[in-house]
XYZ file of C-alpha atoms in Angstrom:
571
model
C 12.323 3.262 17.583
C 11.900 -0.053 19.206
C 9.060 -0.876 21.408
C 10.587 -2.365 24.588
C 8.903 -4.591 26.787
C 6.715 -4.053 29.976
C 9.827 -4.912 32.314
C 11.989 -1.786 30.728
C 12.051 0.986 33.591
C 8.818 3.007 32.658
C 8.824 6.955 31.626
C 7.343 9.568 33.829
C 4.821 12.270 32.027
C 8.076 14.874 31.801
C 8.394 18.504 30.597
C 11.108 20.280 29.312
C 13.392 17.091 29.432
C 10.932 15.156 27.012
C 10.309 17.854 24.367
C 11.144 16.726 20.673
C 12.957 18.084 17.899
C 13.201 18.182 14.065
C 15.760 16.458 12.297
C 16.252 17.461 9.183
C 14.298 15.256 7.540
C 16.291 12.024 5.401
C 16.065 12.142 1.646
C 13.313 15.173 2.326
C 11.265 13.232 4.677
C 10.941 14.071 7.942
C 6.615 13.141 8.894
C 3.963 11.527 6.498
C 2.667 14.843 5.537
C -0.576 13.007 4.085
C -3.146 10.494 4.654
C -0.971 7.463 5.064
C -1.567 4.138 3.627
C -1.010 1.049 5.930
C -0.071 -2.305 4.018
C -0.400 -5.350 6.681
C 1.946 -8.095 5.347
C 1.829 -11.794 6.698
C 5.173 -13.244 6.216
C 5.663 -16.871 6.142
C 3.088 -19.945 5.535
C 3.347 -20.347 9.461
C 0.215 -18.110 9.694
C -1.576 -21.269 8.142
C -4.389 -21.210 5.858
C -6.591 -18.409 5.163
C -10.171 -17.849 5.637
C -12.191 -14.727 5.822
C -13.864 -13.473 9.075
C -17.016 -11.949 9.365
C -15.807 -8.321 8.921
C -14.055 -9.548 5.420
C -10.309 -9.945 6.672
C -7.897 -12.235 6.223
C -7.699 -14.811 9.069
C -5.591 -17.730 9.597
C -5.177 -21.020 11.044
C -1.828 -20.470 12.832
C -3.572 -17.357 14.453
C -5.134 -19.006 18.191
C -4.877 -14.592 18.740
C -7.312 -13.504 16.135
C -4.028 -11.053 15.990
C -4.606 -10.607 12.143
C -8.363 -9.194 12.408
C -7.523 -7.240 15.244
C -5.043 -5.054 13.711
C -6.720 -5.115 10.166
C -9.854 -3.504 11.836
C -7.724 -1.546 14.207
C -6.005 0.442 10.721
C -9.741 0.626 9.460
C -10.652 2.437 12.016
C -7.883 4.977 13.297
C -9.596 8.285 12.265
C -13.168 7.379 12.165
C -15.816 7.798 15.658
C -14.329 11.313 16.197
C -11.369 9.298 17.750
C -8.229 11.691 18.792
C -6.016 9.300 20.293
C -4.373 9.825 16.910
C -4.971 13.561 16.566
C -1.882 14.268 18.439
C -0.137 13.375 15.060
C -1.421 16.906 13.448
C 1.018 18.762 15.322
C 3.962 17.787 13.647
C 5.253 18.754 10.378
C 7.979 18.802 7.852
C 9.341 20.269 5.121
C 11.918 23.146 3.742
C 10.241 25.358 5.784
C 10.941 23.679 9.159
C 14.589 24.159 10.221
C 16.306 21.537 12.205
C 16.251 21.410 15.775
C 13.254 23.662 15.473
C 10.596 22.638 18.661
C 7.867 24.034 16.682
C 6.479 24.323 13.402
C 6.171 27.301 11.092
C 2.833 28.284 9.811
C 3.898 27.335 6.490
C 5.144 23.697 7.353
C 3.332 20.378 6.364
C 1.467 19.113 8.444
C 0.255 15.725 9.168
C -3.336 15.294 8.780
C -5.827 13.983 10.832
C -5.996 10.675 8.955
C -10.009 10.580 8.826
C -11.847 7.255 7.159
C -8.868 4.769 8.284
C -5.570 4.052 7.073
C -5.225 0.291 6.012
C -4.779 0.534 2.127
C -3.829 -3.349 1.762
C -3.347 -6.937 2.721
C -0.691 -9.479 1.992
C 0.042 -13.029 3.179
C 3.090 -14.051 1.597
C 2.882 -17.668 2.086
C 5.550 -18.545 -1.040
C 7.687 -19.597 1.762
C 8.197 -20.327 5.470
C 9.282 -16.431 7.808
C 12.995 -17.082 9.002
C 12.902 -18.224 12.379
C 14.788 -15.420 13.407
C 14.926 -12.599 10.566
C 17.291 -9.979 10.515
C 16.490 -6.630 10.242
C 17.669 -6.791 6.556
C 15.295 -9.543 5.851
C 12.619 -7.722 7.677
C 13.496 -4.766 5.189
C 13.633 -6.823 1.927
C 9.935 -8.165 2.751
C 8.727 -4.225 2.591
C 10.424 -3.770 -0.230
C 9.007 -7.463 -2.046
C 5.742 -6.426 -0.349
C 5.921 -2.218 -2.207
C 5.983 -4.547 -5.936
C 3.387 -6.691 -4.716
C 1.098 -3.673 -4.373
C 2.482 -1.566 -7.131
C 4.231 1.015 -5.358
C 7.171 1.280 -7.760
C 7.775 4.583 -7.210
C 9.299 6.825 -4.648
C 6.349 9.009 -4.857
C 4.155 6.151 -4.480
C 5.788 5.480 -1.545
C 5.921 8.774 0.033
C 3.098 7.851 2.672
C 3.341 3.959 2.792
C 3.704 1.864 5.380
C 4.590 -1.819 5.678
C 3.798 -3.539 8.611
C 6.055 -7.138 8.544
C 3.802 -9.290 10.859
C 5.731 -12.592 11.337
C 3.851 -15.174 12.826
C 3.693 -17.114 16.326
C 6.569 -19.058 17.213
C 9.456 -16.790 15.596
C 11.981 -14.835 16.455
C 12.503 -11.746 14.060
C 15.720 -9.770 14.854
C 15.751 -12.010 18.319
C 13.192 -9.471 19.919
C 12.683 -12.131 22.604
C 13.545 -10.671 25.874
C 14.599 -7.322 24.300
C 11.806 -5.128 23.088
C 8.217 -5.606 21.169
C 8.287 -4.267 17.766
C 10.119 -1.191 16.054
C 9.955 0.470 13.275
C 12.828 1.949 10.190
C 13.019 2.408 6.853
C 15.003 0.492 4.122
C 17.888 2.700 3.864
C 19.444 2.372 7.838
C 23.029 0.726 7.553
C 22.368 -0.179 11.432
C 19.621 -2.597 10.361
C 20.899 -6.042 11.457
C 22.707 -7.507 8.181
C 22.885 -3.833 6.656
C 20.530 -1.714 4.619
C 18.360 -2.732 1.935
C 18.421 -1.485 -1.169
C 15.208 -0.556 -2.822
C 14.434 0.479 -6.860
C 11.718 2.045 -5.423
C 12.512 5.011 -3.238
C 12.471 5.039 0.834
C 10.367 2.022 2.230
C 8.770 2.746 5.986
C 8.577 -0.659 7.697
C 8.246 -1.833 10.635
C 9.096 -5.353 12.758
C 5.726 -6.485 14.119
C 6.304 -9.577 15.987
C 3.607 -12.196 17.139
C 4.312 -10.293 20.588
C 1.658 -12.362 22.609
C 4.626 -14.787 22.648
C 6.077 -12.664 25.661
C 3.158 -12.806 27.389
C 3.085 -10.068 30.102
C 6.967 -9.287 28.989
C 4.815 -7.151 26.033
C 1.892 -6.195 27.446
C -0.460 -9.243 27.450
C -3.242 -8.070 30.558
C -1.547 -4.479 30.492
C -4.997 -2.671 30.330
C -7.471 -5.756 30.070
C -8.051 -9.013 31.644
C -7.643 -11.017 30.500
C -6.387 -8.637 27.639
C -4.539 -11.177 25.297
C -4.191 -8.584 22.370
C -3.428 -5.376 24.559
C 0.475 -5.419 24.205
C -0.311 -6.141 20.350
C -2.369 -3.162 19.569
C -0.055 -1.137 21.708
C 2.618 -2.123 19.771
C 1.083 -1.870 16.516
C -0.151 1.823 17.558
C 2.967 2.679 19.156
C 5.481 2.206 16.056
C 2.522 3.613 13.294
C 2.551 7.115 15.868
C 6.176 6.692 15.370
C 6.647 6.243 12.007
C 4.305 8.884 11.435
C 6.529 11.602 13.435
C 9.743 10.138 12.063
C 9.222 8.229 8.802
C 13.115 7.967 8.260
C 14.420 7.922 11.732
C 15.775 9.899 12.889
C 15.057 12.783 9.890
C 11.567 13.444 12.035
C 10.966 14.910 15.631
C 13.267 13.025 18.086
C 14.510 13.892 21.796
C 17.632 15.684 21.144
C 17.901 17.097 25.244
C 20.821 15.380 25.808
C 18.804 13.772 29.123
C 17.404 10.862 30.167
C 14.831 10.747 27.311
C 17.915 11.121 24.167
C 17.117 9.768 21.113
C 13.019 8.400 21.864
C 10.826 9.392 19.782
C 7.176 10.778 20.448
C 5.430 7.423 21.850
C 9.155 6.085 23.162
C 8.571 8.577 25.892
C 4.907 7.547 26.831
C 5.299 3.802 26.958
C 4.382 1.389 29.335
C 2.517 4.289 31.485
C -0.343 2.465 33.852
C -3.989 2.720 32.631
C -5.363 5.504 34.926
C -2.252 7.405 35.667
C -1.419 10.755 33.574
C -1.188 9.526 29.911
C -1.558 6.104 31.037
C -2.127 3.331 28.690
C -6.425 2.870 27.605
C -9.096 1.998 25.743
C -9.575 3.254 22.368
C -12.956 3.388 20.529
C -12.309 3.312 16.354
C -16.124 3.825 15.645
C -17.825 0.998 14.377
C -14.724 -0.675 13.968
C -13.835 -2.141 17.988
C -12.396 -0.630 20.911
C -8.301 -1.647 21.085
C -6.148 -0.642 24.179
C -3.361 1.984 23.075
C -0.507 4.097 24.730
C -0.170 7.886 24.612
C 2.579 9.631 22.514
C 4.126 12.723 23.491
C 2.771 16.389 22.457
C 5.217 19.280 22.212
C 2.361 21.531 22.121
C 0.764 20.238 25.914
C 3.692 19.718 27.092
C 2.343 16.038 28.344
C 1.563 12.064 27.192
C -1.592 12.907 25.635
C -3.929 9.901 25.236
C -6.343 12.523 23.612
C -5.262 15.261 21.895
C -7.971 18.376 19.625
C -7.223 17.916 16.007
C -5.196 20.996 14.376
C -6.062 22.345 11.082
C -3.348 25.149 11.242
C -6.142 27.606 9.558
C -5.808 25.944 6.426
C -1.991 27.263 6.196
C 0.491 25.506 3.694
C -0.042 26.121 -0.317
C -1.583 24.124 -2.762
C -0.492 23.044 -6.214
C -3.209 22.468 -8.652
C -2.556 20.879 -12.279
C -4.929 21.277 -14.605
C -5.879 18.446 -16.336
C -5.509 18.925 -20.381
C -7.726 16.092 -20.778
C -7.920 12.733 -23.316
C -4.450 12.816 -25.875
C -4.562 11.197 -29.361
C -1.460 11.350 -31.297
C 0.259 9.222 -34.045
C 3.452 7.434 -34.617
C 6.016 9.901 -35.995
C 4.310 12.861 -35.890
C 5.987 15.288 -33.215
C 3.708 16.567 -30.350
C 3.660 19.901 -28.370
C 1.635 19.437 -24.963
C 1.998 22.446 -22.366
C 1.074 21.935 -19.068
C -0.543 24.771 -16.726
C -0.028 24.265 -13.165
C -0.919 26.908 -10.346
C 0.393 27.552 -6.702
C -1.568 29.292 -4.282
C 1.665 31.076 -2.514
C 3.145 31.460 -5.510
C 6.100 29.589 -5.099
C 8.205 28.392 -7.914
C 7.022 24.744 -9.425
C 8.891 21.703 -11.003
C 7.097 19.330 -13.120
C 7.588 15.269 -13.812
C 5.248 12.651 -15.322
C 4.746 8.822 -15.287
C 3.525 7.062 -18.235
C 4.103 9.353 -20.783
C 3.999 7.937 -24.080
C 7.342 6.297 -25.248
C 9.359 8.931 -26.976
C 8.205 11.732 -24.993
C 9.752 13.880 -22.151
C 8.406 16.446 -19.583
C 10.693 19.800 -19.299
C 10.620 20.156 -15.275
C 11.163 23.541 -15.389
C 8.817 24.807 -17.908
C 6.050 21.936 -17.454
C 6.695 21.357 -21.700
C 5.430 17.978 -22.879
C 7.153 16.852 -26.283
C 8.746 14.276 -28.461
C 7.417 12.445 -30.940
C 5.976 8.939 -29.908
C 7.403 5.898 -30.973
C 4.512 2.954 -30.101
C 0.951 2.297 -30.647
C -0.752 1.924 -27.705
C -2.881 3.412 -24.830
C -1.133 5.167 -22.029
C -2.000 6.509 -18.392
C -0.212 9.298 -17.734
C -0.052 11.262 -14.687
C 1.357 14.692 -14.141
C 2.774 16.142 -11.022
C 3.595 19.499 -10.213
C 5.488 20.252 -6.671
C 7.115 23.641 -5.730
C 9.615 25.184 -3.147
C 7.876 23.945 0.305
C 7.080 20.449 -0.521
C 3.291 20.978 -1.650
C 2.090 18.927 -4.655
C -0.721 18.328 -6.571
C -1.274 15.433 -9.754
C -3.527 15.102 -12.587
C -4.156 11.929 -14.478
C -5.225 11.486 -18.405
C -5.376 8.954 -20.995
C -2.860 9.206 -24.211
C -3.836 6.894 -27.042
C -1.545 6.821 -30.074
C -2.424 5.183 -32.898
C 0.247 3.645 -35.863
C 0.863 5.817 -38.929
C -1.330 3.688 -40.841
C -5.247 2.812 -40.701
C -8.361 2.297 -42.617
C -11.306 4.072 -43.539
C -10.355 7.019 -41.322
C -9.847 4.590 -38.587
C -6.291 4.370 -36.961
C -4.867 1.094 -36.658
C -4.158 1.011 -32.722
C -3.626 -1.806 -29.763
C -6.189 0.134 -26.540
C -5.643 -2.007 -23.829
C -3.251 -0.092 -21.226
C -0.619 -2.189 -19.091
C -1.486 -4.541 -20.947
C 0.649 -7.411 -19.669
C 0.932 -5.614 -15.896
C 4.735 -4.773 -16.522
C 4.782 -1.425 -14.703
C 4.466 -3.378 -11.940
C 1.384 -0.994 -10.813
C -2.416 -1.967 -11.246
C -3.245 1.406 -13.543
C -5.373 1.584 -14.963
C -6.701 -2.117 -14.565
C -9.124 -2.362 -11.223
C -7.090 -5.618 -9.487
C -8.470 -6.731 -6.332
C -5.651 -7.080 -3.236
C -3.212 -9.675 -4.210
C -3.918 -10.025 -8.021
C -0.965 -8.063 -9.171
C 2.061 -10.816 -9.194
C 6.220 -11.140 -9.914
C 5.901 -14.213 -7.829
C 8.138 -17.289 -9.565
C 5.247 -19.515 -8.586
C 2.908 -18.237 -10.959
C 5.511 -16.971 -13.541
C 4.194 -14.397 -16.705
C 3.533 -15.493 -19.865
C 6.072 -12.536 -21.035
C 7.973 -10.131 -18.907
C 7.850 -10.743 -15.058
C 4.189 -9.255 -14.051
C 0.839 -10.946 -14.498
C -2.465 -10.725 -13.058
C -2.787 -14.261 -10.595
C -6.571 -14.333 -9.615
C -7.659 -16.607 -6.634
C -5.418 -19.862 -5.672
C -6.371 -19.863 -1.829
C -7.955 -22.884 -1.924
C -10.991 -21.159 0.345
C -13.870 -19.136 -0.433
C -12.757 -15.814 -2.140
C -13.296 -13.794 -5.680
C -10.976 -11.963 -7.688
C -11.596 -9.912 -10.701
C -9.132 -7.191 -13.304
C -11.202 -4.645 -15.220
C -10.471 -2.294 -17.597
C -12.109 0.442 -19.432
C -12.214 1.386 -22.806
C -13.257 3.173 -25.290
C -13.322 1.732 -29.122
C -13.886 4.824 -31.775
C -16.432 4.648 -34.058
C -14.279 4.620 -37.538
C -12.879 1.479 -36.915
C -14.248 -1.726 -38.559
C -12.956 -4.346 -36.718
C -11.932 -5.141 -32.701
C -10.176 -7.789 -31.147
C -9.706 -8.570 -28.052
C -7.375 -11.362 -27.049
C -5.631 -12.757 -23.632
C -3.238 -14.983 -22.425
C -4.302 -17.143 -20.037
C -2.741 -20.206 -17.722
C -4.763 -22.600 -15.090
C -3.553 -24.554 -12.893
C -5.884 -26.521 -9.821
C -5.695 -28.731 -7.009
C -8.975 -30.202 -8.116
C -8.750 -34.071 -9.154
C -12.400 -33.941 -10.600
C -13.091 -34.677 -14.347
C -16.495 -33.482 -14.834
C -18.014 -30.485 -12.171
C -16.718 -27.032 -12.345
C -16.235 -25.846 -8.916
C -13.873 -22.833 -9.609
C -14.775 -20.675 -12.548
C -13.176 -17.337 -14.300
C -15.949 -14.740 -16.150
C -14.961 -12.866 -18.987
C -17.468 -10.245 -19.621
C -18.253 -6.967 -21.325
C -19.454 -4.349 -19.051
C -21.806 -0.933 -20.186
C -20.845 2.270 -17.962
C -23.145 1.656 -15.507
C -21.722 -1.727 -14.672
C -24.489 -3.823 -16.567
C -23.306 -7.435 -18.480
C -23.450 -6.429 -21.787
C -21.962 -9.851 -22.701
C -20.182 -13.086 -21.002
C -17.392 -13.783 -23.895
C -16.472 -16.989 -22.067
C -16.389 -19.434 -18.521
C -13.445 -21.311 -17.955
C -12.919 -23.553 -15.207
C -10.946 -26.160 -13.004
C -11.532 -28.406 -16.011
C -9.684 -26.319 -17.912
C -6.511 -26.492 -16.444
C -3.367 -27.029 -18.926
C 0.403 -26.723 -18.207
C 0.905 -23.374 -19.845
C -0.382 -20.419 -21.592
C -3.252 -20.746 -24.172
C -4.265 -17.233 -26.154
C -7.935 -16.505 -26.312
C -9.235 -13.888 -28.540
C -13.047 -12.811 -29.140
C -14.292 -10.091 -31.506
C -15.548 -6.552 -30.025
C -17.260 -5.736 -33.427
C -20.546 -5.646 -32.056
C -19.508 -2.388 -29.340
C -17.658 -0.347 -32.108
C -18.627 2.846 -31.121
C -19.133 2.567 -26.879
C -16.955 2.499 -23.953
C -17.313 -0.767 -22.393
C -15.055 -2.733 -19.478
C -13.727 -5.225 -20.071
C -13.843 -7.656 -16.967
C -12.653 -10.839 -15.294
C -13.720 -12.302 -12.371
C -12.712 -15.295 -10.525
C -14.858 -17.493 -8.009
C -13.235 -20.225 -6.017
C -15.015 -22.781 -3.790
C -14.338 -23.751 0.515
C -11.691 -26.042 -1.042
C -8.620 -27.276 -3.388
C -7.349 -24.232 -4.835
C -7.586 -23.077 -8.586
C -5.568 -20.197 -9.646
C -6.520 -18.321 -12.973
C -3.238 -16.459 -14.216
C -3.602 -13.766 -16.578
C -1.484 -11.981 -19.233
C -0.490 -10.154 -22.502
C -3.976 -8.726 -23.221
C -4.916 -6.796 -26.383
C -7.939 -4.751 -28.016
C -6.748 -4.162 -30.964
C -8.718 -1.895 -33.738
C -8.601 -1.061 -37.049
């Protein structure tokens, strides 16, 4: 629900009249019925150029606020210090247990968690172009969607508990909120958005419209708790439509006012905003442990009947089954040859359980009744393959494996196989490569070699490192190992002879030693396309090594180092 403005007539703490009710839930969801992960995304090269602050966020030049750091620490902190100005969250719940209209929720509901050890799971400036000046919703809501592929959420599972936060920066207008309200938040799917819904290949997409609200001054909340309190209305905001989104992910599927009064259609921190500091479930200070004190409005509790600032954390006794998959562990298998893999999954209420996967081999198929794995594969490589079992009420639970299959053919009892997995980042998910933020990339401006994903390390033209790993493990049959990449440089340095930006490709033991450095490359090595590197692995026949890159640019003149189409291949 949108976050109005200071000057909208403020709510009183209410009873009956404010109490909230389910909805149903949209597409299933009704609350984020796990720990939720918060992207931030800056949208639009108005925030300026990037630096990094002395708590390791992204700052910015077009940021006189600090508004970034602020709510990056603010996310890193919600759940740690003991703090329960979130805990009122726990109360809610979803699922097919939890009828509509119901004011309560059933013993056997989900529940949100107390979200300990913070929530921010990423950061994105999207600088490949200017923000609109005055983006409609619709824009807002294809940003969360661009921003779910930038951080490999391809899924509607991978979704289920993300967040994007569209931050656009100071001196816009997104959906006109000037004069109207502060921020709000929807998902992708809500024809009502200005310029229609958004459609999304990746399942529902929370996001919300996070303004650079300090442009209202007092009009959202500049001085509300503080003084001179520049940042109050923002972290207000920003906490307001997260406590939101959290009660009603898919507005309005979640716990809305349904009364019919006065209070019709708000959701939980709707009815608490804009209460003075000091009065009952006034507006205050909020301590994140180590991470900074932000000021931060109550949200309505069904269960206190009140605006509760502060609210015990429920654990519900532990209530709500569990799904547990048990893990069948590494898979070989061969071109051709037909495979039988039967999963065992267990529920602790004994509920009924379907089954899917992700990254099965091609060729093969899960049965989602029976939890039956077969097929015959069709391609040599490595996969990661996750399992997921989920029964009657909702509950889930995963378990993740590796699945090599090798060609028909081979030598000397070794089978001729290719072992790096994603190996040109086309899932559009990091798995199993270790990217740091930002490295996965569709972007046109640093196109793939093949396909439309690649791995773009650095390019800020500041201080920063990037790096992709991968295990992996090369059997002791084979003779011979190659390992080969495709890689592309391009740099803003003019220099001829000194090396200020520099990519490391290395060979890692288990423990994280340098077992090798296969190669440096460089701003000097810049060139206009793709050039294909390959080294031989001979020498670690037998061990399970990563395979790293990492990428260190200088305070100045970017250099990007774009990677793709990697191979290990054995035989």
């Amino acid at each position: 629900m949108k976050q109005y403005q200071a000057t909208h007539p403020a709510a009183t703490t209410a009873t009956g009249p404010e109490t909230l009710s389910y909805g149903g839930g949209i597409d299933g969801i009704g609350v984020q019925s796990g720990h939720s992960k918060v992207y931030l995304v800056f949208y639009g090269n108005q925030w300026g150029s990037s630096s990094t602050d002395s708590n390791g966020n992204l700052k910015f030049s077009g940021d006189a606020d600090g508004a970034a750091g602020a709510a990056q620490q603010m996310f890193k902190g919600i759940g740690t210090g003991g703090e329960l100005w979130s805990a009122d969250l726990t109360q809610w719940c979803d699922g097919p247990n939890v009828s509509s209209g119901a004011t309560s929720c059933p013993s056997n509901a989900s529940f949100v968690p107390y979200q300990s050890g913070g929530v921010l799971a990423g950061v994105w400036y999207d600088n490949s172009g200017a923000s609109p000046s005055a983006a409609s919703g619709h824009q807002l809501g294809q940003e969360a969607v661009n921003a779910a592929a930038h951080f490999g959420n391809t899924s509607a599972s991978s979704n289920r508990y993300a967040y994007y936060v569209i931050l656009s920066p100071h001196g816009t207008n997104p959906d006109s909120y000037q004069g109207q309200y502060c921020a709000w938040h929807d998902y992708n799917g809500d024809s009502t958005l200005t310029g229609g819904a958004v459609s999304s290949p990746y399942g529902d997409i929370a996001f919300s419209n996070q303004p650079y609200n300090m442009d209202s001054g007092a009009g959202c909340g500049v001085g509300f708790v503080n003084s001179p309190g520049t940042l109050d209305g923002w972290t207000m905001t920003l906490g307001h439509e997260w406590h939101e989104m959290m009660s009603d992910q898919n507005p309005a599927g979640g716990w809305t006012n349904q009364t019919g009064g006065s209070y019709n259609g708000q959701e939980n921190s709707d009815e608490c905003a804009w209460l003075s500091p000091g009065t009952s479930g006034g507006a205050a200070n909020i301590t994140f442990g180590s991470f900074g004190t932000y000021a931060e409005q109550a949200s309505w509790s069904n269960d206190t009947n009140n605006c509760a600032i502060s609210h015990a954390i429920l654990t519900h006794g532990g209530s709500g089954n569990t799904v547990s998959v048990s893990n069948p562990g590494s898979q070989s298998s061969t071109v051709g040859t037909p495979v039988s893999l039967q999963i065992s999954a267990s529920d602790s209420g004994g509920a009924s359980l379907t089954y899917s996967a992700s990254g099965l081999p091609a060729g093969l198929s899960i049965n989602s009744g029976s939890g039956l794995i077969s097929g015959t594969p069709t391609t040599a490589t490595n996969y990661s393959t996750t399992v997921t079992a989920t029964d009657s009420t909702g509950a889930s639970g995963s378990a993740s494996f590796s699945w090599a299959v090798g060609s028909s053919g081979g030598t000397g009892g070794c089978t001729a196989a290719q072992l790096i997995r994603n190996p040109g980042f086309e899932t559009g998910s990091a798995s199993p490569w270790s990217l740091t933020a930002g490295v996965l990339n569709s972007s046109s401006s640093e196109p793939a070699h093949s396909g439309s994903w690649d791995a773009w390390m650095d390019g800020y033209g500041s201080t920063h490192t990037d790096s992709a790993a991968q295990s992996v493990s090369i059997p002791s049959s084979c003779k011979s190992a190659s390992f080969s990449f495709f890689l592309h440089i391009d740099t803003s340095e003019t220099t001829t002879s000194t090396a200020y930006d520099t990519l490391k490709v290395q060979v890692l033991n288990s423990s994280g030693s340098v077992l090798s450095t296969l190669a440096t490359y460089s701003n000097l090595n810049h060139n206009s396309g793709y050039t294909q590197h390959s080294f031989s692995l001979a020498s670690y026949i037998g061990q399970s090594v990563t395979l790293k890159f990492t990428g260190s640019e200088d305070s100045s003149l970017q250099t990007s180092f774009v990677l793709d189409d990697n191979a290990l291949n054995v035989s």
